[in-house]
XYZ file of C-alpha atoms in Angstrom:
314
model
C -20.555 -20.443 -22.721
C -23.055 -18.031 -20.403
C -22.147 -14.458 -19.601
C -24.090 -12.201 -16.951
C -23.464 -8.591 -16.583
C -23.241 -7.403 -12.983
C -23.889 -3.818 -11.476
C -21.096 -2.233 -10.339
C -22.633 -1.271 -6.145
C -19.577 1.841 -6.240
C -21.021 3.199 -9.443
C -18.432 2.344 -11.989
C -19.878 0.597 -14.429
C -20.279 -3.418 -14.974
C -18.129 -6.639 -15.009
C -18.697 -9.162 -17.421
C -17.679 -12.502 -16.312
C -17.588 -14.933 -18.955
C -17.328 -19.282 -18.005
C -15.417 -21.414 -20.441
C -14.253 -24.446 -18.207
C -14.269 -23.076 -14.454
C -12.621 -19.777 -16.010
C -13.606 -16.475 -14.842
C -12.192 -12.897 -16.860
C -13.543 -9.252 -16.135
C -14.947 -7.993 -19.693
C -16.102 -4.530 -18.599
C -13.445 -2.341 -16.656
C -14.110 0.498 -14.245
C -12.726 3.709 -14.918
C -9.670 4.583 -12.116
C -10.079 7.777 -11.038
C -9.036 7.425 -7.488
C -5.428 6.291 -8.507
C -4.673 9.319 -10.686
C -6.290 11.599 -8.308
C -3.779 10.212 -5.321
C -0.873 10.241 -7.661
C -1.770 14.136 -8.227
C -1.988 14.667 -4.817
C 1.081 13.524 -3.758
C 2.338 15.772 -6.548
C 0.587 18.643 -5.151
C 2.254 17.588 -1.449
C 5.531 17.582 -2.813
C 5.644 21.006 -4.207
C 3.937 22.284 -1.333
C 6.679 21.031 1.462
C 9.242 22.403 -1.110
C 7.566 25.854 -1.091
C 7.699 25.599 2.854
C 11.450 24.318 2.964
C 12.845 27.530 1.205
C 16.052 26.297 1.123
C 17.335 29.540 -0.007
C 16.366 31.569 2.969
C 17.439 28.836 5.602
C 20.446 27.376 4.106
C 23.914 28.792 1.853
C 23.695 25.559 0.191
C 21.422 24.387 -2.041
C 21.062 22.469 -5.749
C 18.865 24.112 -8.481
C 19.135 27.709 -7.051
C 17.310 29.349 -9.956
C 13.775 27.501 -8.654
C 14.214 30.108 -5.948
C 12.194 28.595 -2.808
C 11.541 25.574 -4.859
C 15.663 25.158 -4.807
C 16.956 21.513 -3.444
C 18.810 20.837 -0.391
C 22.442 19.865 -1.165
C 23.313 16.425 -2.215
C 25.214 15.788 1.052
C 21.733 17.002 2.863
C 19.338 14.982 0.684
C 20.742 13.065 -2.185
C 17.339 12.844 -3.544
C 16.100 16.208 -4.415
C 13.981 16.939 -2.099
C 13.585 18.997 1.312
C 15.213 18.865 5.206
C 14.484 16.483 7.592
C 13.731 19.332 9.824
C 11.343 20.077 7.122
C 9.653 16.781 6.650
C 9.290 16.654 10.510
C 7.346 19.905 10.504
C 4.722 18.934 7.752
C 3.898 15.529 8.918
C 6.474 12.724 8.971
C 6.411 10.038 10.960
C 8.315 10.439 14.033
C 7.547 7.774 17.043
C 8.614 10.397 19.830
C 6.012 12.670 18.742
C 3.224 9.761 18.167
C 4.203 8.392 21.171
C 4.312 11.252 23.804
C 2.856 14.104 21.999
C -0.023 11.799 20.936
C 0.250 13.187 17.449
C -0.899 9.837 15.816
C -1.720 11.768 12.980
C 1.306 10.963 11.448
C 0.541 7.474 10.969
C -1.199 8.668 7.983
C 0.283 11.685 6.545
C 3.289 10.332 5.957
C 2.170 8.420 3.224
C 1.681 11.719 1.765
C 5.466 13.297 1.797
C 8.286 12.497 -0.266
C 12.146 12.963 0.556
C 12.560 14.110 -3.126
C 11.687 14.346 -6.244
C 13.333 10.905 -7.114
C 11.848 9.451 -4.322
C 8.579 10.869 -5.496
C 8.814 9.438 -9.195
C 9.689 6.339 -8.166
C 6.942 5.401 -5.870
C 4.230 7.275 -8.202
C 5.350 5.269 -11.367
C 4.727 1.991 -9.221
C 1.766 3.049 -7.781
C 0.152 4.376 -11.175
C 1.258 0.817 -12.872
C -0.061 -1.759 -9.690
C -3.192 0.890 -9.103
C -4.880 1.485 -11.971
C -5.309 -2.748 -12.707
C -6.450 -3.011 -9.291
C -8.860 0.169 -9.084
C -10.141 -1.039 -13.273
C -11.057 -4.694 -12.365
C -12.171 -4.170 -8.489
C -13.278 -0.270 -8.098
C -12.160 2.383 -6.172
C -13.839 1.715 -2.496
C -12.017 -1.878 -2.419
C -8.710 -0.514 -3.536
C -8.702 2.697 -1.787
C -9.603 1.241 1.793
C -6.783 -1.197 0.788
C -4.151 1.315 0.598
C -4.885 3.592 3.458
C -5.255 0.833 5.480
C -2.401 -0.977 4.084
C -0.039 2.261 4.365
C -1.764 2.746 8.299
C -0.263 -0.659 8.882
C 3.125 0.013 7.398
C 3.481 3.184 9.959
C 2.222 0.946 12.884
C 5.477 -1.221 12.306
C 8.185 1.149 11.515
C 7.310 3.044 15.050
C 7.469 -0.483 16.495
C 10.906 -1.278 15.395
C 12.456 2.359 14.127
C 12.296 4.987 17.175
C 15.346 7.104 16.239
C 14.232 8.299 12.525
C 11.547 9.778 10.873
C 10.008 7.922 7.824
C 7.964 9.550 4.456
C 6.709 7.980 1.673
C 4.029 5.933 -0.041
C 6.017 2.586 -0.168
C 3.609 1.447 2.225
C 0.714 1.901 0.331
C 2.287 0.003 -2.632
C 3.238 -2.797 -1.162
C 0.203 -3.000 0.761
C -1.604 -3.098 -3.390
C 1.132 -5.947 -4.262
C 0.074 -7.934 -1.301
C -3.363 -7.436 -2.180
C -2.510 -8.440 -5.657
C -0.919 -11.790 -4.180
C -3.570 -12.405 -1.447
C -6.435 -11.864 -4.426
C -4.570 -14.283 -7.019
C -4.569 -16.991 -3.951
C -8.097 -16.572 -2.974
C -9.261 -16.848 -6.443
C -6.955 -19.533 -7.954
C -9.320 -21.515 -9.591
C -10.481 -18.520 -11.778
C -7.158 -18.002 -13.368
C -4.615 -19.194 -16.572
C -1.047 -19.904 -15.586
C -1.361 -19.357 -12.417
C 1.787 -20.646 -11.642
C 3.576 -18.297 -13.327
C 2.010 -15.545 -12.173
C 2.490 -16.802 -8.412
C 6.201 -16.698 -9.388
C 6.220 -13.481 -11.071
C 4.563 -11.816 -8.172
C 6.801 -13.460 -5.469
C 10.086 -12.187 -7.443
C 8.796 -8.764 -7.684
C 8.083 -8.698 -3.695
C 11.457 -10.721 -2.803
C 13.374 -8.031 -5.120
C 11.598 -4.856 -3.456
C 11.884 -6.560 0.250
C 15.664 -6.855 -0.556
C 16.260 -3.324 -2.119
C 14.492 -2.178 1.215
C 17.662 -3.373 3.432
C 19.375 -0.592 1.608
C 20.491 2.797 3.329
C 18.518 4.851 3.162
C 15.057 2.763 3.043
C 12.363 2.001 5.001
C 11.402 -1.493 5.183
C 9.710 -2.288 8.272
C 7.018 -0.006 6.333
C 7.398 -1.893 3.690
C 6.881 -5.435 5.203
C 3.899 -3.419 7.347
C 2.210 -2.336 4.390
C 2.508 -5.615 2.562
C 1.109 -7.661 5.323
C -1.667 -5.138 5.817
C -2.752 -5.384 2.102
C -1.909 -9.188 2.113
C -4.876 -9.887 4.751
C -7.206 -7.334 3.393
C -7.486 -8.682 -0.229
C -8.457 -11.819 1.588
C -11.654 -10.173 2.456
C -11.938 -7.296 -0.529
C -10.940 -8.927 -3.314
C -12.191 -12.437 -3.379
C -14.572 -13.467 -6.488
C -17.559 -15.762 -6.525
C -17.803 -18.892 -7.850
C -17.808 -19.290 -11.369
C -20.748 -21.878 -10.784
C -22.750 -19.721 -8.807
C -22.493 -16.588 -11.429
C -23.938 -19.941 -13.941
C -26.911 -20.782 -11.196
C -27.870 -17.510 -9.788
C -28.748 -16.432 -13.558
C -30.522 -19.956 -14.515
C -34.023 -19.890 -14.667
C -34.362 -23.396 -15.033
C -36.502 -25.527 -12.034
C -35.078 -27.685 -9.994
C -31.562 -26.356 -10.745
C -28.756 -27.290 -8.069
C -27.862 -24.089 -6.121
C -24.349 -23.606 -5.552
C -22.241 -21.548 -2.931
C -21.122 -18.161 -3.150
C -17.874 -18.938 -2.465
C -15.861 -22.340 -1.716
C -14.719 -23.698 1.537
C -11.106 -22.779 0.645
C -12.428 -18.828 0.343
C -14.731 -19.343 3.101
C -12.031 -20.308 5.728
C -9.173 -18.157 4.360
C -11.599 -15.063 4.180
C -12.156 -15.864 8.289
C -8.538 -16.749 8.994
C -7.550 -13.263 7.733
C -10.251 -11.126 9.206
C -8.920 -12.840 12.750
C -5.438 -12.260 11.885
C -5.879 -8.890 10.889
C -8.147 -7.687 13.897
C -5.685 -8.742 16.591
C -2.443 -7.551 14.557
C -3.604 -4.297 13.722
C -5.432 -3.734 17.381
C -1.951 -5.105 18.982
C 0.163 -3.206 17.239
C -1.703 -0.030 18.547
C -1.432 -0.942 21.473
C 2.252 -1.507 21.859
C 3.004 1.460 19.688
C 1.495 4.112 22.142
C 2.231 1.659 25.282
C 5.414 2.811 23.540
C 7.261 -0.451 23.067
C 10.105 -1.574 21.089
C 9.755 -5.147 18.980
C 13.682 -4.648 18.877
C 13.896 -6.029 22.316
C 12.440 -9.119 20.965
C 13.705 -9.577 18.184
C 17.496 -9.738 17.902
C 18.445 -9.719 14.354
C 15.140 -8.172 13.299
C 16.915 -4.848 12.872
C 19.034 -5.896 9.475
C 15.800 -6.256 8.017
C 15.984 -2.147 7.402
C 18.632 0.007 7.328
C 18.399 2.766 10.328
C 19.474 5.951 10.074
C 17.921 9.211 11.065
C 15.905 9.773 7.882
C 14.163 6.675 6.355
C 12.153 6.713 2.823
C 9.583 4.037 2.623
């Protein structure tokens, strides 16, 4: 058995690999700060579009009156505890008309940042804080942040292309953009991992189940399915792991010892494959989105694959 202790180039710490047949484990994590620190502010968002909404001043009915300003919008306005459309529009949701012809593109990001309520808000926080802070311990926070702005960018790309009569919050996106990093990272590096089999299974389940929940009213999922390809591609390139053989060779002081590759072919061409596929999606989809096209038009049943209403949560 050889182990080699490896700098951490974002300043987190070290990773221990350890070899015991072609296997490779992390020994020494990297403190997450970056996943706490967005779950807080998302928090912080939340209570600040609830402080603009003053439901009490603009509306005769609201839930909770006794948080004065902080009050709910009723339950036939926003089942979910949570603030106006009108409201959500105002502080940054995404809405293609104004992307689209009032070139606010802004929006593709800060609506990863609002919430339609405060169940809305738990929900995607819990799942975030339990998929983040693996990712953020084993691979730091650079890798796993870029993958979940970029990720939830994505995710907003493809609800404009397919949902141009609602405005969508939330940071769905984001997440599934981490569990198709997760999947993208456990292909990339199969031969580094125990039961790998099972945990293909587990991780297709958990995506299948979320995919289908997202067909429900009142749900996003063309962000979802945006945000999960996005992070699918980009843990090709972030997330992949060296050779177990290499760690052995690079440390070996011994002459005349064989030198390995970094990586294998299989990494090699799927780390290529995905930076291609990812360029021209993501530059396409910008395109066609302030072009101001709609995939509807070529896609015929593409449009059960989300609910559509005027307000969507992702």
């Amino acid at each position: 058995m050889l182990s080699t202790a490896e700098e951490d180039p974002e300043g987190g710490g070290t990773e221990r690999r350890v070899g015991n047949g072609g296997v490779t484990t992390p020994d020494v994590r990297w403190t997450s700060w970056l996943i706490p620190t967005v779950v807080i502010a998302n928090v912080v968002v939340f209570i600040s579009v609830m402080y603009a909404n003053d439901c009490p001043h603009k509306s005769h009915r609201c839930f909770a009156k006794f948080l004065g300003r902080f009050s709910f919008e009723s339950f036939k306005k926003n089942p979910l505890l949570g603030p106006s459309s009108s409201t959500l529009e105002k502080m940054g949701a995404l809405a293609w008309g104004k992307i689209v012809h009032e070139r606010q593109g802004w929006r593709l990001l800060t609506c990863m940042w609002l919430h339609a309520g405060v169940i809305h808000l738990l929900t995607n926080m819990f799942c975030v804080a339990f998929i983040g802070f693996r990712l953020e311990q084993q691979f730091g926070f650079v890798r796993v942040g870029t993958i979940y702005l970029v990720s939830g960018f994505c995710g907003s790309i493809l609800s404009c292309l397919f949902l141009q009569n609602a405005i969508s919050v939330g940071a769905s996106s984001a997440l599934f953009g981490l569990l198709g990093a997760m999947l993208s990272e456990l292909l990339i590096n199969w031969t580094t991992y125990d039961n790998k089999g099972v945990a293909l299974i587990m991780l297709l389940v958990i995506v299948g189940v979320n995919l289908g929940l997202g067909t429900l009213p009142p749900v996003d999922n063309f962000a979802h399915i945006g945000g999960f390809l996005g992070g699918f591609l980009l843990g090709f390139l972030l997330l992949i792991h060296p050779q177990f053989e290499w760690e052995e060779n690079r440390v070996s002081l011994m002459p005349g010892s064989i030198v390995k590759p970094k990586y294998n072919t299989c990494q090699f061409v799927l780390c290529i494959a995905a930076s291609i596929v990812f360029v021209v999606g993501f530059v396409t989809g910008l395109v066609l989105l302030f072009r101001g096209d709609n995939l509807n038009r070529y896609c015929n049943w593409c449009h059960k694959l989300s609910y559509s209403v005027k307000s969507q949560w992702s």
